[in-house]
Structure formats: C-alpha cells, structure tokens
PDB file of C-alpha atoms in Angstrom:
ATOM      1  CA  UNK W   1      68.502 116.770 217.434  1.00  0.00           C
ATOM      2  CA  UNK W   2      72.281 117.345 218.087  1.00  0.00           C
ATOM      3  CA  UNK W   3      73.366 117.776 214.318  1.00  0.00           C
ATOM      4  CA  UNK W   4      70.102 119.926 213.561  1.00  0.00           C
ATOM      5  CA  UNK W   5      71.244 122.191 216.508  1.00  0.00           C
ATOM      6  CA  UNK W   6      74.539 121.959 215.105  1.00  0.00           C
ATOM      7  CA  UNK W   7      73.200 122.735 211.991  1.00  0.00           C
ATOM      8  CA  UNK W   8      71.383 126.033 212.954  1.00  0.00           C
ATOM      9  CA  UNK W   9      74.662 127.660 214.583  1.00  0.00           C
ATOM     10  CA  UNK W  10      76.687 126.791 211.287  1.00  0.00           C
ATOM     11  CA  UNK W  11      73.790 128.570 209.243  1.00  0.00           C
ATOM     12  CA  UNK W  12      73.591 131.322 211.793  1.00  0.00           C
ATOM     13  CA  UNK W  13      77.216 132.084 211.852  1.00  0.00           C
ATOM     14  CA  UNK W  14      77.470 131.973 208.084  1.00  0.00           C
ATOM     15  CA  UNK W  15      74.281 135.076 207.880  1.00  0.00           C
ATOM     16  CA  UNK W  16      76.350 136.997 210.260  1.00  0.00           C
ATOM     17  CA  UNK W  17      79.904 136.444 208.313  1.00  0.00           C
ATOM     18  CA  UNK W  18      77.632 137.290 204.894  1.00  0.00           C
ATOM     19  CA  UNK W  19      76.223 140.299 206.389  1.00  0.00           C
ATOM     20  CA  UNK W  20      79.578 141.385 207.270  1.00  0.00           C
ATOM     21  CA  UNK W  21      81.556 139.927 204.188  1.00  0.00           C
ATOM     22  CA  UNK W  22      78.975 141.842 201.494  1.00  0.00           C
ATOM     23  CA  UNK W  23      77.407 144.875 203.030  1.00  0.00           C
ATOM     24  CA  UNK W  24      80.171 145.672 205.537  1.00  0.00           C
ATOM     25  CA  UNK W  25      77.190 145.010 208.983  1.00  0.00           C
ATOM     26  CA  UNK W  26      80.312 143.514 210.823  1.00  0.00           C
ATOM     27  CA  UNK W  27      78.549 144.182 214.696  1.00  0.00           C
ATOM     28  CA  UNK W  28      76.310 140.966 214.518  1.00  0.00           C
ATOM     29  CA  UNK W  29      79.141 139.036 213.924  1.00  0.00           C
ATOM     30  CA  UNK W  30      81.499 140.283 216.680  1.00  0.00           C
ATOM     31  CA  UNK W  31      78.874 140.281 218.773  1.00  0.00           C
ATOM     32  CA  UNK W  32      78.033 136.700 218.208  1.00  0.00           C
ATOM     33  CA  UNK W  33      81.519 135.535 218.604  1.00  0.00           C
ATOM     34  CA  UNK W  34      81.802 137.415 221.953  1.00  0.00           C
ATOM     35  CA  UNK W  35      78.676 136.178 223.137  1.00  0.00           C
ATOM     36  CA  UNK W  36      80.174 132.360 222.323  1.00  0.00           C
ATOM     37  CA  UNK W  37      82.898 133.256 223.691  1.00  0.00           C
ATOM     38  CA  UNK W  38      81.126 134.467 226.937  1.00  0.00           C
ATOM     39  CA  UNK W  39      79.244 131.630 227.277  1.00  0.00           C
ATOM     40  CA  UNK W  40      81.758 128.780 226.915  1.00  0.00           C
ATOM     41  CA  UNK W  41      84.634 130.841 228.741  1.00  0.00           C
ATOM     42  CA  UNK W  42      85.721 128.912 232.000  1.00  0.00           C
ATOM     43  CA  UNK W  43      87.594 130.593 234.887  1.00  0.00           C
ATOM     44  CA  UNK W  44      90.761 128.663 233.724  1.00  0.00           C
ATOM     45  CA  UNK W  45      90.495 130.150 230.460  1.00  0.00           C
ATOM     46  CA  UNK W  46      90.633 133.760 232.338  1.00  0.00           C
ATOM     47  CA  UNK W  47      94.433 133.436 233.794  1.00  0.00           C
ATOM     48  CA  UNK W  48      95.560 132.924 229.315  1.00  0.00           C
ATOM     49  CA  UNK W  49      93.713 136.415 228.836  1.00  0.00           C
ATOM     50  CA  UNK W  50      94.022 137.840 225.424  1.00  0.00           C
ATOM     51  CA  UNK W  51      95.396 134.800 224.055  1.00  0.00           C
ATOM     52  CA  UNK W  52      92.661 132.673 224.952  1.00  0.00           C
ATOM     53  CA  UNK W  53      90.984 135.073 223.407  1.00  0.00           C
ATOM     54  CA  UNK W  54      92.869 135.178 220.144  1.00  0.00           C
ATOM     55  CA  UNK W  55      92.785 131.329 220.184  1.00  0.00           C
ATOM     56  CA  UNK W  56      89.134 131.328 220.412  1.00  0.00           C
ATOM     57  CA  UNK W  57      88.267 133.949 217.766  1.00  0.00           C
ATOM     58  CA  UNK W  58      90.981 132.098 215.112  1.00  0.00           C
ATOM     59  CA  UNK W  59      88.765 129.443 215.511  1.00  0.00           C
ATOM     60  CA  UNK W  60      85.624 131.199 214.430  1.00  0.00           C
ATOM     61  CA  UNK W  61      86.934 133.773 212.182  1.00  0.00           C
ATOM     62  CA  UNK W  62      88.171 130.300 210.165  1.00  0.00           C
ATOM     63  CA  UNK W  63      85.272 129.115 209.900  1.00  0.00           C
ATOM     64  CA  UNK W  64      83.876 131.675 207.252  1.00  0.00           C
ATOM     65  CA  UNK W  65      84.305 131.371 203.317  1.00  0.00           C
ATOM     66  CA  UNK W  66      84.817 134.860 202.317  1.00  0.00           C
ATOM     67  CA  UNK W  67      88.048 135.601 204.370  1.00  0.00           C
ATOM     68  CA  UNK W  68      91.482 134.517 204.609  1.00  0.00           C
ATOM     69  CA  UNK W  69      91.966 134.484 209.075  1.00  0.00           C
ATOM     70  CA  UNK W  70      95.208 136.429 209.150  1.00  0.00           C
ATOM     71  CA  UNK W  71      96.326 136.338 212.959  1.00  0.00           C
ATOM     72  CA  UNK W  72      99.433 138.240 214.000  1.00  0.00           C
ATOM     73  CA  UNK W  73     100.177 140.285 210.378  1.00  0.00           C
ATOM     74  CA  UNK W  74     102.752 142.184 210.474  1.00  0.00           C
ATOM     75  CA  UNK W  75     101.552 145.881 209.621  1.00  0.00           C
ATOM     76  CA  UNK W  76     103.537 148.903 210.069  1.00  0.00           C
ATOM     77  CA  UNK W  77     106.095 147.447 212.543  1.00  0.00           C
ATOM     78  CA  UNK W  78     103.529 145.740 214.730  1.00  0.00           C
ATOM     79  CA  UNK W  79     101.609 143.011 214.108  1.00  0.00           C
ATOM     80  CA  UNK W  80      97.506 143.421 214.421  1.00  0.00           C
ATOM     81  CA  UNK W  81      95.761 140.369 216.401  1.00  0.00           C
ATOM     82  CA  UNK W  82      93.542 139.443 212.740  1.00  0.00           C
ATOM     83  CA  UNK W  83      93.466 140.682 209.420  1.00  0.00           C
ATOM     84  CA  UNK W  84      90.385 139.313 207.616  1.00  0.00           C
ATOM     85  CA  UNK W  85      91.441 139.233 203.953  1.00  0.00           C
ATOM     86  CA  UNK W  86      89.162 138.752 201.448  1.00  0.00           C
ATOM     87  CA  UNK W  87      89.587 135.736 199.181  1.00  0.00           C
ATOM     88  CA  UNK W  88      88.384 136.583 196.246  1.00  0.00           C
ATOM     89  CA  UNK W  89      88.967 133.139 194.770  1.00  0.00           C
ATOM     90  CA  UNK W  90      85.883 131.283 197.140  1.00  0.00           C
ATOM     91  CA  UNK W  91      83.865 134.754 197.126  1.00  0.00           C
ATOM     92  CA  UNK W  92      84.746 137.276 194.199  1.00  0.00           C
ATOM     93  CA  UNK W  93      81.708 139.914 195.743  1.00  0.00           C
ATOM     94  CA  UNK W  94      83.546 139.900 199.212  1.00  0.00           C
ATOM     95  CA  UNK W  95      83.610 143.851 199.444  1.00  0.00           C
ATOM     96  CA  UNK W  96      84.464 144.390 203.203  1.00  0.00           C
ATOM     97  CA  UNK W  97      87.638 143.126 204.296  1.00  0.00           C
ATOM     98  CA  UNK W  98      88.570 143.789 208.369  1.00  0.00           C
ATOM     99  CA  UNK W  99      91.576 144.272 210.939  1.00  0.00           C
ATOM    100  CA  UNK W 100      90.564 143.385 214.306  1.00  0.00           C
ATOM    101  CA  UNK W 101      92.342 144.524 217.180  1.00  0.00           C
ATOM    102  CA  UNK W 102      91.972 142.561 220.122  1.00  0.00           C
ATOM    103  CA  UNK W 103      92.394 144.049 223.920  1.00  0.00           C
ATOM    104  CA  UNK W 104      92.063 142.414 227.631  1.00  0.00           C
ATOM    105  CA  UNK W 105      91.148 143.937 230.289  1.00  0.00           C
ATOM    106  CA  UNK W 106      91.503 141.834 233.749  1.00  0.00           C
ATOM    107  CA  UNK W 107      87.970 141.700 235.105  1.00  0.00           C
ATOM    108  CA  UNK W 108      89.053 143.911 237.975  1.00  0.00           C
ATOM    109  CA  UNK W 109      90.222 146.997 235.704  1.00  0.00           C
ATOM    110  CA  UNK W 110      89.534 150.414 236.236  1.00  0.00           C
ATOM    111  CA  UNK W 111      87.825 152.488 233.771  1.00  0.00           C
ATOM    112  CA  UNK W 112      90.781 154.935 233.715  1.00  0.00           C
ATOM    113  CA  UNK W 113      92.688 151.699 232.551  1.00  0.00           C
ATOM    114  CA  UNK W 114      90.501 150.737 230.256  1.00  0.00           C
ATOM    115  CA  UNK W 115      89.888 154.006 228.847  1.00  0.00           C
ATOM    116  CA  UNK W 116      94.198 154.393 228.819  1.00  0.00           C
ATOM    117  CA  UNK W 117      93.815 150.821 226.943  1.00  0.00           C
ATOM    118  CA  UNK W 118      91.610 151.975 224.386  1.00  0.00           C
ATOM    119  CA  UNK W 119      93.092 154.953 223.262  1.00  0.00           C
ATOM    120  CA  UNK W 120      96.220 152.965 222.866  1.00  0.00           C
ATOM    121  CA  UNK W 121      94.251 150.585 220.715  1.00  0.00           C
ATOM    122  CA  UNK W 122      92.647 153.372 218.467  1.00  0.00           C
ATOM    123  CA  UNK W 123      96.468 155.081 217.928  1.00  0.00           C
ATOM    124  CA  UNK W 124      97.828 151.434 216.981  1.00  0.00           C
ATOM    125  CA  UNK W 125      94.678 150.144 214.453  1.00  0.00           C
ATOM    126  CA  UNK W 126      95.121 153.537 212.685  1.00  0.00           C
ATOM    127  CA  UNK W 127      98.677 152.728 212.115  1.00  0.00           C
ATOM    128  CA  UNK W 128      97.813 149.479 210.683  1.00  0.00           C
ATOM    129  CA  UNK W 129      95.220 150.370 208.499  1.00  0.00           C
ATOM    130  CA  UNK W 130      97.365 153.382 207.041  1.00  0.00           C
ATOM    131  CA  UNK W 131     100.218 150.349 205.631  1.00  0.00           C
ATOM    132  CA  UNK W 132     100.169 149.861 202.366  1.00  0.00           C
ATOM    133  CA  UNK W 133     100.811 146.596 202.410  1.00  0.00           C
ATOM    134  CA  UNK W 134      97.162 146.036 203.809  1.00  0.00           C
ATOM    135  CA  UNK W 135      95.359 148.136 201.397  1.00  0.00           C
ATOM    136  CA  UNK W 136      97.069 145.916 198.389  1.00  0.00           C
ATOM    137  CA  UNK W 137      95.908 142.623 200.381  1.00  0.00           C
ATOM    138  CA  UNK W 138      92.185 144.148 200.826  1.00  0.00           C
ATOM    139  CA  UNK W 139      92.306 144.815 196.779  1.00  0.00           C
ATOM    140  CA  UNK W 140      88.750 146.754 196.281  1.00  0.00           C
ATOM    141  CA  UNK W 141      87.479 146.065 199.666  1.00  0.00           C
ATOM    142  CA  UNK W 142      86.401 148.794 201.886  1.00  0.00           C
ATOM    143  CA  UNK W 143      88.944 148.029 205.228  1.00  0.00           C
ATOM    144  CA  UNK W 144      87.275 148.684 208.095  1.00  0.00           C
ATOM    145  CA  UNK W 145      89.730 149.105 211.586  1.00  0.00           C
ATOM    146  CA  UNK W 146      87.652 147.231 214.559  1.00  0.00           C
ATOM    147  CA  UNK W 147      88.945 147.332 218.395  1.00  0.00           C
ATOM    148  CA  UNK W 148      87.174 144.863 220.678  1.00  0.00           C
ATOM    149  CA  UNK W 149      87.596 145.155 224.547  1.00  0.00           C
ATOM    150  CA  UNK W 150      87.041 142.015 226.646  1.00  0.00           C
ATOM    151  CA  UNK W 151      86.753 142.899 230.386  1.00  0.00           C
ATOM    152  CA  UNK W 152      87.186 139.436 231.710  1.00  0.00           C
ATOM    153  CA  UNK W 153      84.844 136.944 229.782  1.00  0.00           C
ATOM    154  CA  UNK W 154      82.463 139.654 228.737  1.00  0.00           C
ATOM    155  CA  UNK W 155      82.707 142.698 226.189  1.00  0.00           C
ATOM    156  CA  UNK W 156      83.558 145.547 227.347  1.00  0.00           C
ATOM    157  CA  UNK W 157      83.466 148.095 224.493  1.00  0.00           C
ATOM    158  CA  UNK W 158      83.457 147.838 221.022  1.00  0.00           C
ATOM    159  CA  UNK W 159      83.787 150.157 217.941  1.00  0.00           C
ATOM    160  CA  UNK W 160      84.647 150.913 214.420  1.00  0.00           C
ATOM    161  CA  UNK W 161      87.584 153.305 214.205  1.00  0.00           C
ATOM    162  CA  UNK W 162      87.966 156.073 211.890  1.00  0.00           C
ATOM    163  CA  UNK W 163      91.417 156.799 209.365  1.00  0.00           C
TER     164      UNK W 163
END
C-alpha cells in the first residue's frame, strides 16, 4: 500500500512537471509543491524561513527529468533562488524553461510589507530574465519569470511576471 501511494505522488508530480515542461501550465506544479510544502512544514522549520523554503523546493524541482535545478544562478549581478534549465539531452521537446523567485514573508506581515516585498521581487526577476546569459541557457525555450510568496507555511501570492 505504501509503495503504491508512493507510486501515485511520483506519477502525479511527473503530470504536473510535463504540463509545465511542454505546454508552459507551470501553476499546477507550484501549487503542488506549496501545498507539500504546507503540509509537511513544522513550526521549527518556520524560524529557517526562505531557506527552508529553498531547501525544500531543490528537493522537488530535482526530482523532474526535463530540467536542470539551478539554485542560486548568478544573473545580472544577483543571483535568482532557481533557474529551471531545460536539458535538452533527457527531454529534447522541453519548450518552457523557468526562473523562480522565491520570497518569505513572516506569518505576522503586513500587507503593506508584503505588497513592498513583491514589488521588489517583480523589479529583481525582470532583471534576471533580461541577462543574456539566461536566454543562451534556455536555448529555444519560452522563459517564463515566476515570484512565489510564502506567508509563513502557506502561499501567499503567486504570479507570472511580464518582460
């Protein structure tokens, strides 16, 4: 019973990294992984923040066959929390590839600091996805510039950014 239930997750995941991976539907699987992440989150985990966070995503995001898990790239003079590259070598149809921009909001936050985080978020994922260094590494994959916001264990907000 364990290793069919085991099973089932694996296969779920995988649909949701597909889905994302070939016709760019990215939302199921951040939602998924925030939902895991939710869900298995202790209060301990809460005082590491963002890079409990990070740790847990890695994790997941490695799990999937069409991307290289980039954490920390250096883009632009900062360094984005992951770049999902595709690897054309295990998947040569990969045509979405991904920078994720990760943001933490103590569980206790205001909305005018979240808001204030966000914004900064947007300004800094635009100035990754403009390097050219990251549009070589995504080859002919459309990049698409995501910003999630974790208030606490939960999600907070979550969007696709615009160039």
């Amino acid at each position: 019973d364990y290793t069919k239930k085991k099973n089932n997750i694996a296969s779920d995941l995988n649909r949701r990294f597909k889905a994302a991976a070939l016709d760019g539907d990215w939302r199921p699987m951040m939602e998924y992984i925030c939902r895991q992440y939710h869900d298995t989150t202790s209060v301990r985990s809460l005082i590491q923040g963002e890079r409990n966070i990070q740790g847990f995503m890695t994790a997941y995001f490695s799990l999937n066959p069409y991307y290289l898990t980039n954490p920390e790239v250096e883009l632009r003079h900062g360094y984005c929390d992951f770049f999902l590259m595709p690897d054309f070598h295990r998947c040569a149809t990969t045509s979405h590839a991904y920078i994720v921009e990760l943001k933490y909001l103590k569980p206790d936050a205001t909305e005018e600091a979240a808001l204030k985080q966000w914004d900064e978020a947007v300004e800094q994922i635009r100035g990754y996805g403009e390097g050219k260094a990251v549009r070589v590494l995504s080859g002919k994959a459309a990049l698409h510039l995501i910003v999630v916001q974790i208030k606490g264990c939960s999600l907070y907000r979550m969007d696709e950014v615009n160039f």
